[in-house]
Tab-separated table of C-alpha atoms in Angstrom:
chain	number	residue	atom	x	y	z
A	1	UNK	CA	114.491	79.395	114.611
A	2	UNK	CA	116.562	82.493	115.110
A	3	UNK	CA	117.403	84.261	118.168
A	4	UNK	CA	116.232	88.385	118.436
A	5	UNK	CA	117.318	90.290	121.597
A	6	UNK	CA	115.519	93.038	123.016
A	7	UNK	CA	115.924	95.368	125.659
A	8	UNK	CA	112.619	97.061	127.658
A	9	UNK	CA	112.144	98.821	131.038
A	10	UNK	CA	112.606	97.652	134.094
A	11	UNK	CA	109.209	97.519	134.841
A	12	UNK	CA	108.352	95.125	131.826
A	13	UNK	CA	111.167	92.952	132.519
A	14	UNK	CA	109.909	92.484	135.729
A	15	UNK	CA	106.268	92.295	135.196
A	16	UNK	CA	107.682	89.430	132.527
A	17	UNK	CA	109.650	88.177	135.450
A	18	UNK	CA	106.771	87.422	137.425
A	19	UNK	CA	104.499	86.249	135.009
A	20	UNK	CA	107.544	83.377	134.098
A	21	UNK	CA	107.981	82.392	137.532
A	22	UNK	CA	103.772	82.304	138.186
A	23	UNK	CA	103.122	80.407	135.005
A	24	UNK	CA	106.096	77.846	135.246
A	25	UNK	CA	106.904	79.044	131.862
A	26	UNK	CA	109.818	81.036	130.214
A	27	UNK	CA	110.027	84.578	129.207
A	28	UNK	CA	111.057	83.676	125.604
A	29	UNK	CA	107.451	81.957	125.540
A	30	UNK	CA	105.625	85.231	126.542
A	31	UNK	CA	107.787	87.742	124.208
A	32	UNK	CA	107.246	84.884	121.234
A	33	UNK	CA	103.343	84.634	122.413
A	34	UNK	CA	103.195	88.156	122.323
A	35	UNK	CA	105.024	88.857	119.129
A	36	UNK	CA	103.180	86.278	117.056
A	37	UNK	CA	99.695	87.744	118.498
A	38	UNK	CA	100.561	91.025	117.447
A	39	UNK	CA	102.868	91.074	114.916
A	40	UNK	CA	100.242	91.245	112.134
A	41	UNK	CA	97.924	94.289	114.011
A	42	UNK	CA	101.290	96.251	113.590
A	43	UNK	CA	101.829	95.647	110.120
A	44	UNK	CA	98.144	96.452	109.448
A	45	UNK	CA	98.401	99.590	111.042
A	46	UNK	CA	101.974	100.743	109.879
A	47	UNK	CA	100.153	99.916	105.953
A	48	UNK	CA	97.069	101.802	106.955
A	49	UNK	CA	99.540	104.745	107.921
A	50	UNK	CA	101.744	104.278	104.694
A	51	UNK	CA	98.517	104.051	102.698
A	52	UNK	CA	97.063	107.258	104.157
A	53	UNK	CA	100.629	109.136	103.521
A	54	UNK	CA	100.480	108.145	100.244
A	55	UNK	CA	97.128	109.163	99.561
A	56	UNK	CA	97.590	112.638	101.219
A	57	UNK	CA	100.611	113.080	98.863
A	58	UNK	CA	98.453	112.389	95.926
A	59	UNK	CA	100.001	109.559	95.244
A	60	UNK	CA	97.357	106.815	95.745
A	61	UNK	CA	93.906	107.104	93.977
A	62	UNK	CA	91.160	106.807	96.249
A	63	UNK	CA	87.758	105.550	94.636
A	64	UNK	CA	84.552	106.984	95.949
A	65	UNK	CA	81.788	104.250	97.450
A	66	UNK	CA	79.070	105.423	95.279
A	67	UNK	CA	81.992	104.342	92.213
A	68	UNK	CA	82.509	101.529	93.969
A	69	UNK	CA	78.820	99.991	94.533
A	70	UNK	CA	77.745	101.231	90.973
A	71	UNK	CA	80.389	99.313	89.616
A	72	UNK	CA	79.729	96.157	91.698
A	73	UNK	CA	75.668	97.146	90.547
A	74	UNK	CA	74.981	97.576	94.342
A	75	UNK	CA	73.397	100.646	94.193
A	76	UNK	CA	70.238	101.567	96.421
């Protein structure tokens, strides 16, 4: 396991203070809980953004749903 240091406000570090000491557990556990938990929502959304760059740059194809479903013989 590696070590990662971060630095946040005063105001996190001490609501992450409190929560520690309340919960008889350590910070690391909450900033690994919280990284872990989130980690993938971030990547998902930083793709979706890439994605969407590369589309408005013409770059990336996008497919129509009507293509899509006739393709997949879905149609209505």
């Amino acid at each position: 396991m590696k070590t990662v240091n971060v630095r946040v406000s005063d105001e996190v570090a001490e609501r992450l203070d409190k929560l520690a000491q309340e919960t008889h557990r350590t910070k690391s556990y909450y900033l690994r809980k919280i990284i872990e938990d989130h980690l993938e929502d971030l990547e998902d959304a930083y793709l979706a953004q890439q994605r969407l760059e590369d589309i408005r740059a013409g770059k990336t194809k996008t497919i129509p749903l009507s293509e899509v479903e006739k393709s997949l013989e879905l149609e209505h």
